[in-house]
PDB file of C-alpha atoms and ligand atoms in Angstrom:
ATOM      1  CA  UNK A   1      17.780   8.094  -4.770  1.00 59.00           C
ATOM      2  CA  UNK A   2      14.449   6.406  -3.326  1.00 66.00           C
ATOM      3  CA  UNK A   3      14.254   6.448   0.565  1.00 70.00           C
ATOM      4  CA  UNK A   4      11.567   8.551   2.399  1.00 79.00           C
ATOM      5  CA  UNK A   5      13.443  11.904   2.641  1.00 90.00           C
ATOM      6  CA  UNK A   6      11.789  13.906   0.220  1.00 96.00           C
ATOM      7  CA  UNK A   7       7.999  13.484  -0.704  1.00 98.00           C
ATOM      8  CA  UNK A   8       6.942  10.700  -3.175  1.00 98.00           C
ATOM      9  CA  UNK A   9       4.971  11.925  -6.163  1.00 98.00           C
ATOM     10  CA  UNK A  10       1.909   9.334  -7.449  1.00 98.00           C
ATOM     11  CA  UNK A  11       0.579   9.817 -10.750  1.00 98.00           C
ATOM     12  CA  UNK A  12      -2.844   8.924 -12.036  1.00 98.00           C
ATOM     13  CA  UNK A  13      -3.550   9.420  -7.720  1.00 98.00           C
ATOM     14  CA  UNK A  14      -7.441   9.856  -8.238  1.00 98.00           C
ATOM     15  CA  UNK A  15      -7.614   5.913  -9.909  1.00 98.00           C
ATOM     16  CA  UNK A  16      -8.719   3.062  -8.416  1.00 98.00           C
ATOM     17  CA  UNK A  17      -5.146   1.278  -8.369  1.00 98.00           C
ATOM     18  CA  UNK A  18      -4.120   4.390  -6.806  1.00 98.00           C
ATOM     19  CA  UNK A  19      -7.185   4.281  -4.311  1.00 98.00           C
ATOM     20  CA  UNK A  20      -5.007   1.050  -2.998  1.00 98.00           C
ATOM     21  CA  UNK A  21      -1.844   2.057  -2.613  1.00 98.00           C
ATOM     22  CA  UNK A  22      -2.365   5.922  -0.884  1.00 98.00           C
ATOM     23  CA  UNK A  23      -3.654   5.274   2.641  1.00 97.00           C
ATOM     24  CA  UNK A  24      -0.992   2.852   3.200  1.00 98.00           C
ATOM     25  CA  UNK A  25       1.528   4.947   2.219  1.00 98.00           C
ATOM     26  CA  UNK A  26      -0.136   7.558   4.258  1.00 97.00           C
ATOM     27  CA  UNK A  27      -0.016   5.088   7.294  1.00 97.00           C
ATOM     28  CA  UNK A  28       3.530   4.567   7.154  1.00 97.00           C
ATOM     29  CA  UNK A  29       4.402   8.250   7.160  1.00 96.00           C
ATOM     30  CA  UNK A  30       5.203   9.353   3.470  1.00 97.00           C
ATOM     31  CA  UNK A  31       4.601  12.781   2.516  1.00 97.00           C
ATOM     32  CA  UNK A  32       2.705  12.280  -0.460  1.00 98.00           C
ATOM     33  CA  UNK A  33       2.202  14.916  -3.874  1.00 98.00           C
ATOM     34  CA  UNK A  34      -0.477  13.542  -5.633  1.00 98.00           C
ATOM     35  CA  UNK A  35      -0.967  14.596  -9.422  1.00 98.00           C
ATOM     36  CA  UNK A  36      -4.166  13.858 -12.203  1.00 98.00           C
ATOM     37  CA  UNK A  37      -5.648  15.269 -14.527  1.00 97.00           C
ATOM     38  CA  UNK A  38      -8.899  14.341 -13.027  1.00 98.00           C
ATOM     39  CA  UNK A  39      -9.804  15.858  -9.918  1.00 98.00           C
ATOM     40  CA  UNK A  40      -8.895  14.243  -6.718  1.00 98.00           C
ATOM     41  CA  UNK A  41     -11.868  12.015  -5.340  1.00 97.00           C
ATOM     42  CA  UNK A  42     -12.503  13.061  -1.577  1.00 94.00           C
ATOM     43  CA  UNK A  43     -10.834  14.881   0.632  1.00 97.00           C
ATOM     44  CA  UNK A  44      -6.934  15.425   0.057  1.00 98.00           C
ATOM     45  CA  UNK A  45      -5.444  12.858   3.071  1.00 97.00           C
ATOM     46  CA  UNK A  46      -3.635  14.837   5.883  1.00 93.00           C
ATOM     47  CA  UNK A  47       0.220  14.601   4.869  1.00 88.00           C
ATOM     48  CA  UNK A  48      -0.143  15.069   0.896  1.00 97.00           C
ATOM     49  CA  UNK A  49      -0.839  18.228  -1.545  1.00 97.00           C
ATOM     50  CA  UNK A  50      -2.641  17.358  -4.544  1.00 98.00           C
ATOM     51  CA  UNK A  51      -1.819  19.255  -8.191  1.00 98.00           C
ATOM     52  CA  UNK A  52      -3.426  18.913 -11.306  1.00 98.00           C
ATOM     53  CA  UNK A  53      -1.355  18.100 -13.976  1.00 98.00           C
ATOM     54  CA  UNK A  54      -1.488  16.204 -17.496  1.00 97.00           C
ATOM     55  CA  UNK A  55       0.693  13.709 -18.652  1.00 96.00           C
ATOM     56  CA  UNK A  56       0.479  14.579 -21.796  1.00 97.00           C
ATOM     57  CA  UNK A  57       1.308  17.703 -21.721  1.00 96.00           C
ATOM     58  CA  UNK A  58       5.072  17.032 -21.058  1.00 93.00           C
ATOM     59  CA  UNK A  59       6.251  20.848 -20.305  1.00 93.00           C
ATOM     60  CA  UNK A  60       3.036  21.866 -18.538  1.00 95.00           C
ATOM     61  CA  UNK A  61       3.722  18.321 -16.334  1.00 96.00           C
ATOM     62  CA  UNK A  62       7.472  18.949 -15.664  1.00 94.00           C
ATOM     63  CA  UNK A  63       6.649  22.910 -14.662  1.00 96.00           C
ATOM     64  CA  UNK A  64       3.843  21.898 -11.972  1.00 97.00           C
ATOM     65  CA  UNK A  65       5.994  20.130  -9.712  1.00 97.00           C
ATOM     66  CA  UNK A  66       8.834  22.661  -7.730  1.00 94.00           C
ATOM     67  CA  UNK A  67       9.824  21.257  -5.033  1.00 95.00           C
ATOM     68  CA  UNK A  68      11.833  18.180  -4.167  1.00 97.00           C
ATOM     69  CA  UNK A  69      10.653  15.000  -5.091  1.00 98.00           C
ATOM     70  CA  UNK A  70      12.486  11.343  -4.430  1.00 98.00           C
ATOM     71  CA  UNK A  71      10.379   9.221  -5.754  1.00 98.00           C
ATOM     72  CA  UNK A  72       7.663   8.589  -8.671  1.00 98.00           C
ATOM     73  CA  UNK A  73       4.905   6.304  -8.432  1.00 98.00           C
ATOM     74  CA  UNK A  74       3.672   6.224 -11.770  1.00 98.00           C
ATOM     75  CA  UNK A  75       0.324   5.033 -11.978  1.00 98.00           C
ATOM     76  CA  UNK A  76      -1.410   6.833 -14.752  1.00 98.00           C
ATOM     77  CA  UNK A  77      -2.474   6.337 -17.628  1.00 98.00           C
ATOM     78  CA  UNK A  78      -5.105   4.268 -20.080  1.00 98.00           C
ATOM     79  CA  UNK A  79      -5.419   1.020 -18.181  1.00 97.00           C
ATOM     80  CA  UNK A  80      -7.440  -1.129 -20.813  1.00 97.00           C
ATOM     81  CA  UNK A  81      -7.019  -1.360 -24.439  1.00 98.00           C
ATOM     82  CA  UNK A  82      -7.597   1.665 -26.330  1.00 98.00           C
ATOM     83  CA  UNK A  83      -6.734   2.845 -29.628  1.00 97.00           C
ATOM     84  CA  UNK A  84      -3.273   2.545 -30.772  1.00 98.00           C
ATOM     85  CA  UNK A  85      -2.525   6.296 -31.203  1.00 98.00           C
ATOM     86  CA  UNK A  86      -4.426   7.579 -27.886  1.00 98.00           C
ATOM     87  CA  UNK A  87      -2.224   4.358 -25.712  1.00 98.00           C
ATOM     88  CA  UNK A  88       0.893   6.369 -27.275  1.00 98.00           C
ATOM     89  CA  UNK A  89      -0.335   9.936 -26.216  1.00 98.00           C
ATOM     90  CA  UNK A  90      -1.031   9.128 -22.658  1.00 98.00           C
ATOM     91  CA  UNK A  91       1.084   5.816 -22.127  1.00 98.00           C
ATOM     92  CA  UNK A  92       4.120   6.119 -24.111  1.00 98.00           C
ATOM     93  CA  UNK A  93       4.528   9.816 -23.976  1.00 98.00           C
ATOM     94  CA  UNK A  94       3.309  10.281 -20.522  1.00 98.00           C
ATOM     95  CA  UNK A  95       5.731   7.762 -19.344  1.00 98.00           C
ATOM     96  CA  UNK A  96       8.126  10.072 -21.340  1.00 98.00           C
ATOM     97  CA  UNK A  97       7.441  12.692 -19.266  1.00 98.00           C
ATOM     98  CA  UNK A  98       7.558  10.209 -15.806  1.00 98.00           C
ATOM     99  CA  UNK A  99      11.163   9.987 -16.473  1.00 98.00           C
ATOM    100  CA  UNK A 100      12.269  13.624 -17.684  1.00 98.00           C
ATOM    101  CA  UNK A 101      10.319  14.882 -14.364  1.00 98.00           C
ATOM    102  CA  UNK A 102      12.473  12.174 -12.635  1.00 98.00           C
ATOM    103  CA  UNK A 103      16.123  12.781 -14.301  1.00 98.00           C
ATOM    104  CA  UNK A 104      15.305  16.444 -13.380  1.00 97.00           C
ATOM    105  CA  UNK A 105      14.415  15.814 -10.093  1.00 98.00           C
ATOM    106  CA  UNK A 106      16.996  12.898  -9.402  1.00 98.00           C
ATOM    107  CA  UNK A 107      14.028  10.735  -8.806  1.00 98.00           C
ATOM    108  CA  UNK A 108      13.806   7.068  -8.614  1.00 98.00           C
ATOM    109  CA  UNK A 109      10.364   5.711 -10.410  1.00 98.00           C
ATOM    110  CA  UNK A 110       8.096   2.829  -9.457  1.00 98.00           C
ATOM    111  CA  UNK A 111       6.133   1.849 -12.667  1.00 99.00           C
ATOM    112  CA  UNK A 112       3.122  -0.106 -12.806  1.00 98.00           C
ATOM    113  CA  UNK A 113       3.663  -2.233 -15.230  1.00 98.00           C
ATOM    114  CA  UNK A 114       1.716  -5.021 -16.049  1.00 98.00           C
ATOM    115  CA  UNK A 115       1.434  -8.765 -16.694  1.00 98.00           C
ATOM    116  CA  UNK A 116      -0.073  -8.019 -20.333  1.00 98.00           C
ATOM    117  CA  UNK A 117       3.746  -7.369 -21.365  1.00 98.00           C
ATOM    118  CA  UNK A 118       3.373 -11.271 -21.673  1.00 98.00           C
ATOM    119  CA  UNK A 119       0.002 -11.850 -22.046  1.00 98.00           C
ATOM    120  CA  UNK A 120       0.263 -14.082 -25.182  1.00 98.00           C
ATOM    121  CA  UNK A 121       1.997 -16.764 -22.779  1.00 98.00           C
ATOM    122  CA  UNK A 122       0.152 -19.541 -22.617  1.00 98.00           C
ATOM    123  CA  UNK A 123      -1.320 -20.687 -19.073  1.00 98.00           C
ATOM    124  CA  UNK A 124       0.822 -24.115 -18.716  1.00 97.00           C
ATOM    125  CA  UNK A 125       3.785 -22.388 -18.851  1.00 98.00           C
ATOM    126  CA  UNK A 126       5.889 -20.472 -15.347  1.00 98.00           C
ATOM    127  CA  UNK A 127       7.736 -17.420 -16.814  1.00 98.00           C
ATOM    128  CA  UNK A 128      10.698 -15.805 -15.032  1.00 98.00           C
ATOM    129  CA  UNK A 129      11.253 -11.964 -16.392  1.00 98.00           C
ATOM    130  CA  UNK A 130      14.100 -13.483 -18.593  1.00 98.00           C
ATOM    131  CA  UNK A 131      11.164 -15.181 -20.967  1.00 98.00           C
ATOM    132  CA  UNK A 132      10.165 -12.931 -23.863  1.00 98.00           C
ATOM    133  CA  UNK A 133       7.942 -10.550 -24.022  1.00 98.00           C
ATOM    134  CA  UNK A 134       4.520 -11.359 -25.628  1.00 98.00           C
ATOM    135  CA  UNK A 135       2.244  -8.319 -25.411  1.00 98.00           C
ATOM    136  CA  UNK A 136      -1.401  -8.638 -25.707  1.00 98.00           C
ATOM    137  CA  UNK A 137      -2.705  -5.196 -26.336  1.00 98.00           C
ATOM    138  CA  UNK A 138      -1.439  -1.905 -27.839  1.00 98.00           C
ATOM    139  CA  UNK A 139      -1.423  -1.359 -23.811  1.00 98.00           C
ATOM    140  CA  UNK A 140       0.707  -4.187 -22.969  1.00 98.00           C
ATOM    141  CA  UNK A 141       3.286  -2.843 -25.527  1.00 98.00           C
ATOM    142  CA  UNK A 142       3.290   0.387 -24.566  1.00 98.00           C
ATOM    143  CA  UNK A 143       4.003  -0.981 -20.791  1.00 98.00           C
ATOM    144  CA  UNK A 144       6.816  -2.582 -22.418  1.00 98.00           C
ATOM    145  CA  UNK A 145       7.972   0.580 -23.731  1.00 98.00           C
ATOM    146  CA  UNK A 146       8.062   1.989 -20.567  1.00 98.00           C
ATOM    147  CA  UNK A 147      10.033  -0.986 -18.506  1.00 98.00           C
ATOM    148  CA  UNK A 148      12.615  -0.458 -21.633  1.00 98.00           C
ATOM    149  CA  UNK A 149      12.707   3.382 -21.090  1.00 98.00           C
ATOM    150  CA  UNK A 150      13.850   2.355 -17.748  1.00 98.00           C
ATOM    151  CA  UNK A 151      16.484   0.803 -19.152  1.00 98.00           C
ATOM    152  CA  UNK A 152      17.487   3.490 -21.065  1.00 98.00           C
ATOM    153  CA  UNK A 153      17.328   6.058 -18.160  1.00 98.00           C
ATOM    154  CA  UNK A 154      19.164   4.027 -16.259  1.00 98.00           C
ATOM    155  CA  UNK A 155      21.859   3.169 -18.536  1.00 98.00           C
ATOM    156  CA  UNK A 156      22.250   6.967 -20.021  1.00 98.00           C
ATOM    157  CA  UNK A 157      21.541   8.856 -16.733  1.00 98.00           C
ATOM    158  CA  UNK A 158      21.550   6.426 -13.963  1.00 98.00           C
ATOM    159  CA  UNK A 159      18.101   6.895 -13.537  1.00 98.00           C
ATOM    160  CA  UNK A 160      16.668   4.439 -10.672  1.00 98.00           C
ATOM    161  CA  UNK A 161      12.990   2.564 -11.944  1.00 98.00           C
ATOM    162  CA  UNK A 162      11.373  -0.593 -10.126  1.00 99.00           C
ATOM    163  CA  UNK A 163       8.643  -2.149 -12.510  1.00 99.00           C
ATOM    164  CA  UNK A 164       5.907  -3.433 -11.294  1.00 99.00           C
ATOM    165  CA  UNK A 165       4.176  -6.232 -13.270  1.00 98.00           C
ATOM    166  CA  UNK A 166       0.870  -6.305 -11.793  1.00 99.00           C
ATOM    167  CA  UNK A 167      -0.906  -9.389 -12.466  1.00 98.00           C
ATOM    168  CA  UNK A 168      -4.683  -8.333 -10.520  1.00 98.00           C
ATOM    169  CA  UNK A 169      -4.640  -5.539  -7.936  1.00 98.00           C
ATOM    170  CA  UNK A 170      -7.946  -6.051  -6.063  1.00 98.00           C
ATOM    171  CA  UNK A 171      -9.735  -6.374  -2.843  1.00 98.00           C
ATOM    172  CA  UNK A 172     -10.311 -10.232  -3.123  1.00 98.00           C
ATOM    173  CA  UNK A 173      -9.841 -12.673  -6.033  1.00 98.00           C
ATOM    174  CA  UNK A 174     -13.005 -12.867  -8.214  1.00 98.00           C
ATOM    175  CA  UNK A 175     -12.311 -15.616 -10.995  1.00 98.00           C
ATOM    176  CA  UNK A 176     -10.051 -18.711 -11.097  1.00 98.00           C
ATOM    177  CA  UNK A 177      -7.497 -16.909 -12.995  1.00 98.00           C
ATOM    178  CA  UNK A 178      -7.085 -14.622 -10.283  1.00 98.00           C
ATOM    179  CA  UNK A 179      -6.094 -17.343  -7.915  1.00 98.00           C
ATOM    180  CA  UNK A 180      -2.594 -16.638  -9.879  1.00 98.00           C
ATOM    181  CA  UNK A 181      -2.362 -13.342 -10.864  1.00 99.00           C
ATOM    182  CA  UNK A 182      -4.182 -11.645  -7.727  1.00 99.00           C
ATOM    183  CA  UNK A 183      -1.894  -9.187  -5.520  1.00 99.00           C
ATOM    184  CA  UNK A 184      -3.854  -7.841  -2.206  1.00 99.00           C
ATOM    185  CA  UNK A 185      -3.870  -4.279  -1.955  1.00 98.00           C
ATOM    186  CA  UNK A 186      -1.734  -5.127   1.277  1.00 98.00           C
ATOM    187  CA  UNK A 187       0.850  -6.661  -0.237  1.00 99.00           C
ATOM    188  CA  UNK A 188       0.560  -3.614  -3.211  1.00 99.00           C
ATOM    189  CA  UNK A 189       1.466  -1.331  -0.126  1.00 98.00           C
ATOM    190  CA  UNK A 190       4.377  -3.714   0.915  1.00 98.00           C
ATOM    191  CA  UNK A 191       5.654  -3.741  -2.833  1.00 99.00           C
ATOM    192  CA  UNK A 192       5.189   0.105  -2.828  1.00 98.00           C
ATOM    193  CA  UNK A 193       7.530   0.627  -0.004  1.00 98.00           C
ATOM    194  CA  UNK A 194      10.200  -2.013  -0.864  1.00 98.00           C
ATOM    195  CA  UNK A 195      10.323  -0.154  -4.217  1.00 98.00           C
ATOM    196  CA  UNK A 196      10.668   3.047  -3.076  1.00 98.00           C
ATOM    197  CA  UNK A 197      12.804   2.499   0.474  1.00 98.00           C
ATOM    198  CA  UNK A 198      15.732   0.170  -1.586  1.00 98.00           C
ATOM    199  CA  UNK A 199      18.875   1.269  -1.363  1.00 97.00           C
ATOM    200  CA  UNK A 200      19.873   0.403  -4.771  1.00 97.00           C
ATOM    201  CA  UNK A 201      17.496  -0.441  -7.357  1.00 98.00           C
ATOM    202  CA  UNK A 202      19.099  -0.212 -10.790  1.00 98.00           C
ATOM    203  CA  UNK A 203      16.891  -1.081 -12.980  1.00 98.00           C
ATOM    204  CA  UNK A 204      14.298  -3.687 -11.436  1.00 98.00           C
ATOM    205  CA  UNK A 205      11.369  -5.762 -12.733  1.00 98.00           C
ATOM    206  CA  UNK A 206       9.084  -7.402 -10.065  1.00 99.00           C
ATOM    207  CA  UNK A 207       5.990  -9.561 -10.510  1.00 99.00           C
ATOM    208  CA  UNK A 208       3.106  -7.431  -8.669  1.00 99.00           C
ATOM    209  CA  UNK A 209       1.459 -10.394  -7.006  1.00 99.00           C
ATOM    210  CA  UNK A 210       0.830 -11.888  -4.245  1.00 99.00           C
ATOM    211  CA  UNK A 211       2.469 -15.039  -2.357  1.00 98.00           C
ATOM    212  CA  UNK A 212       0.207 -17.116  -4.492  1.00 98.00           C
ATOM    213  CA  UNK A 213       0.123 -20.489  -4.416  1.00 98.00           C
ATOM    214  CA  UNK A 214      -1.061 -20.845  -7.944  1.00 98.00           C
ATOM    215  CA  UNK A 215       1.093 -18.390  -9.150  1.00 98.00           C
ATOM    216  CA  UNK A 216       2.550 -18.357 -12.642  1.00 98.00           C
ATOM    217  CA  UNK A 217       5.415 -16.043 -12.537  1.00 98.00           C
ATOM    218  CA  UNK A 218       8.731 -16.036 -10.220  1.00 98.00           C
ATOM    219  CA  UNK A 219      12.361 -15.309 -10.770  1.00 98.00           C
ATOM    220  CA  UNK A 220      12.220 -11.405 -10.565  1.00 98.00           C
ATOM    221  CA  UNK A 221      13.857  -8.903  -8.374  1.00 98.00           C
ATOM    222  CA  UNK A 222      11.588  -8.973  -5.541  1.00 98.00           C
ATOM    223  CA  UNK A 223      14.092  -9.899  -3.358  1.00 98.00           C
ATOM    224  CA  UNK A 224      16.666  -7.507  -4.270  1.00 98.00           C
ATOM    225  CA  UNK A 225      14.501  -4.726  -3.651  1.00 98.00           C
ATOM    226  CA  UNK A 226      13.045  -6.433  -0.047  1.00 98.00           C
ATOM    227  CA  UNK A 227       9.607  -7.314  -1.248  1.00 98.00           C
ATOM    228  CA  UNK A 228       7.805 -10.087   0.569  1.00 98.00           C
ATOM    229  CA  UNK A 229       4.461 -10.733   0.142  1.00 98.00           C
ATOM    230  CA  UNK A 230       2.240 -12.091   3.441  1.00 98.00           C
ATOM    231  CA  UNK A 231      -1.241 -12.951   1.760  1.00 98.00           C
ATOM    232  CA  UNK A 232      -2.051 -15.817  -0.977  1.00 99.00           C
ATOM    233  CA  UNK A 233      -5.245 -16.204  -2.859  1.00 98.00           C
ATOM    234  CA  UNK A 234      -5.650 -19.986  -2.150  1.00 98.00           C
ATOM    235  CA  UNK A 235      -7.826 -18.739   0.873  1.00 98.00           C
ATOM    236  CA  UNK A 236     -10.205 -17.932  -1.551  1.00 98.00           C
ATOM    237  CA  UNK A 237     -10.097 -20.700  -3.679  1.00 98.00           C
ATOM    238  CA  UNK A 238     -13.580 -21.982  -2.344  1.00 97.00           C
ATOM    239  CA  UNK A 239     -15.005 -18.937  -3.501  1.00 97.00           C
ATOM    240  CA  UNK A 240     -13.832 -17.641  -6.836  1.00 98.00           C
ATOM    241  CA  UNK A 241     -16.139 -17.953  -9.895  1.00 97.00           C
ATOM    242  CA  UNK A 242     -15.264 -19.982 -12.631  1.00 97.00           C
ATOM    243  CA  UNK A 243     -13.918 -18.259 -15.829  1.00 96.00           C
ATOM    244  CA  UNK A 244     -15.555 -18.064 -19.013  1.00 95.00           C
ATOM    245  CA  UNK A 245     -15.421 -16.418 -22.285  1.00 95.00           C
ATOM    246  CA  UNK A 246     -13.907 -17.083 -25.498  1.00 98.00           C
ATOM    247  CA  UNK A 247     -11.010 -19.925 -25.995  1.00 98.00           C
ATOM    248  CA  UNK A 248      -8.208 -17.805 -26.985  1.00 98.00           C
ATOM    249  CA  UNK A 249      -9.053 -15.792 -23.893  1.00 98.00           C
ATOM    250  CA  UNK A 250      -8.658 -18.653 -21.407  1.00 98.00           C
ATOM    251  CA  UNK A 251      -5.872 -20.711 -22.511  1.00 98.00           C
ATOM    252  CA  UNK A 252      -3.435 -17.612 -21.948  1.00 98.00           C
ATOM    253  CA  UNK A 253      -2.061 -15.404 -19.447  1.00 98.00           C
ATOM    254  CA  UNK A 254      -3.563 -12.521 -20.444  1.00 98.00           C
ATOM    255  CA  UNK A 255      -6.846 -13.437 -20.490  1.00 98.00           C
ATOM    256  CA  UNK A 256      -9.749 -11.232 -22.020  1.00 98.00           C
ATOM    257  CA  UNK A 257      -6.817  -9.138 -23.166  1.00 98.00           C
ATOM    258  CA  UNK A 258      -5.671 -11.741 -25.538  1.00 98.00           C
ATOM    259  CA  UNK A 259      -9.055 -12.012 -26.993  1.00 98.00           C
ATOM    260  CA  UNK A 260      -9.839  -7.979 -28.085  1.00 98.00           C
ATOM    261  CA  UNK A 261      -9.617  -6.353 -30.905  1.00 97.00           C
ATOM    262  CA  UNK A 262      -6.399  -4.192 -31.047  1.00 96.00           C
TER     263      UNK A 262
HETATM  264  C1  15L B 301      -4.386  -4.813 -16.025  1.00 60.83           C
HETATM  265  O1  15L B 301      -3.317  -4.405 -16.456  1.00 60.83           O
HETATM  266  C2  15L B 301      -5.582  -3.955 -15.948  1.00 60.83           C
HETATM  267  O2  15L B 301      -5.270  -2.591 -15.782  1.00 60.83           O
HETATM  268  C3  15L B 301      -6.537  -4.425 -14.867  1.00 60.83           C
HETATM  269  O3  15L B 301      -7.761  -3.738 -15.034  1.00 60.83           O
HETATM  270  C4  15L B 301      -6.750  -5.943 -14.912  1.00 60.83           C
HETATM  271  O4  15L B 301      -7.442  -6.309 -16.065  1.00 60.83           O
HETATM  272  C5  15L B 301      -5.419  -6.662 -14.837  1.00 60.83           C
HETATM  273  O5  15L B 301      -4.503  -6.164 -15.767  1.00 60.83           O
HETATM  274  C6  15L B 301      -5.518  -8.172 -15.032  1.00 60.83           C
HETATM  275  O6  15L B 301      -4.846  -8.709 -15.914  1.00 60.83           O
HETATM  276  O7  15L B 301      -6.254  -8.823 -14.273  1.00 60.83           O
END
């Protein structure tokens, strides 16, 4: 399973997290199917199909995809809180359907996951992915569901997943919080392919950062799997604005997470 033999599928492929990850994958040769239920933003890149397809409808989702595929990157999905019963529509059950299409398919899946599975941690403290979950959001649990249904998969089926636990997946750092949590798209695309090209994953959860110097989380399977970040967001730490908003918001991981209304 994994490896660049057959093409890699990417869900929610007409986001912006998604927007960060394609061309590089594109660079480095994957043949690409790329599925939403939106349409695809600009032109369809040379080397990938695109099909529309919903998550949530799980038979309609597992019926659009015939051919071969080795690998899932599953990116769709709500990515903010939302209300409880419309995260477990598209989250929960669409990550449902994630890993029937990839038990049918012998499929490995790359999950981005997220760091608001721990969210309620508070900022003094380093976490390993041995410390306990402490979701922030009905969205941080249902990413929690999905790491676990990983498990699962894995255990029943042997089902292959890498989890990503993105901490803040954008072009540059913006806020001081981000001087810990921020992964450059770069190093996304490095993560992306480490996840995919392992030769054995198992079952694998990886903080989706960057080398950052400030960085709250280690002890993960990136090095199992062959990631290795290059960039760090201390190059930016001259620049970043400072953080505000409410106290319960800044004295924890999660941030502006911890402080909405669930
Ligand atoms: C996430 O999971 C969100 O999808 C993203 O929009 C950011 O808010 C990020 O976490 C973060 O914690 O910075």
């Amino acid at each position: 399973m994994g490896g660049r033999e057959k093409p890699v599928l990417i869900t929610g492929a007409s986001g912006e997290l998604a927007g960060r990850l394609i061309p590089g994958l594109v660079a480095a040769g994957f043949r690409l199917v790329l599925t939403d239920a939106r349409p695809f933003p600009g032109p369809v890149p040379e080397g990938a199909s695109f099909v529309a397809a919903d998550l949530t409808d799980r038979a309609g989702f597992a019926a659009a995809f015939a051919g071969p595929i080795g690998a899932i990157v599953h990116l769709g999905g709500i990515r903010v809180e939302d209300d409880a019963a419309r995260i477990a529509e598209v989250n929960i059950m669409g990550g449902v359907a994630v890993f029937e299409l990839a038990r049918a398919k012998g499929a490995r899946v790359v999950f981005a996951s997220s760091n608001h599975v721990i969210g309620f941690h508070r900022r003094d403290r380093h976490l390993t992915i041995a410390d306990a979950y402490r979701p922030d959001t009905h969205y941080g649990l249902a990413k929690l569901h999905t790491e676990m249904l990983g498990r699962l998969y894995f255990d029943k089926y042997g089902v292959e997943s890498v989890h990503l636990r993105i901490g803040s997946c954008l072009p540059a750092p913006l806020d001081a919080r981000h001087l810990a949590t921020w992964l450059s798209p770069a190093d996304f695309v490095r993560l992306a392919i480490a996840s995919i090209e392992a030769p054995e994953a198992g079952h694998a959860i990886v903080w989706g950062i960057s080398a950052n110097t400030r960085r709250w989380w280690s002890g993960d399977d990136a090095a199992r799997i062959g990631y290795r970040p290059e960039d760090d967001a201390e190059r930016f730490a001259g620049s970043v604005q400072e953080e505000t908003g409410e106290a319960i918001a800044l004295r924890h991981q999660g941030a502006v997470f911890c402080a909405v209304p669930s």
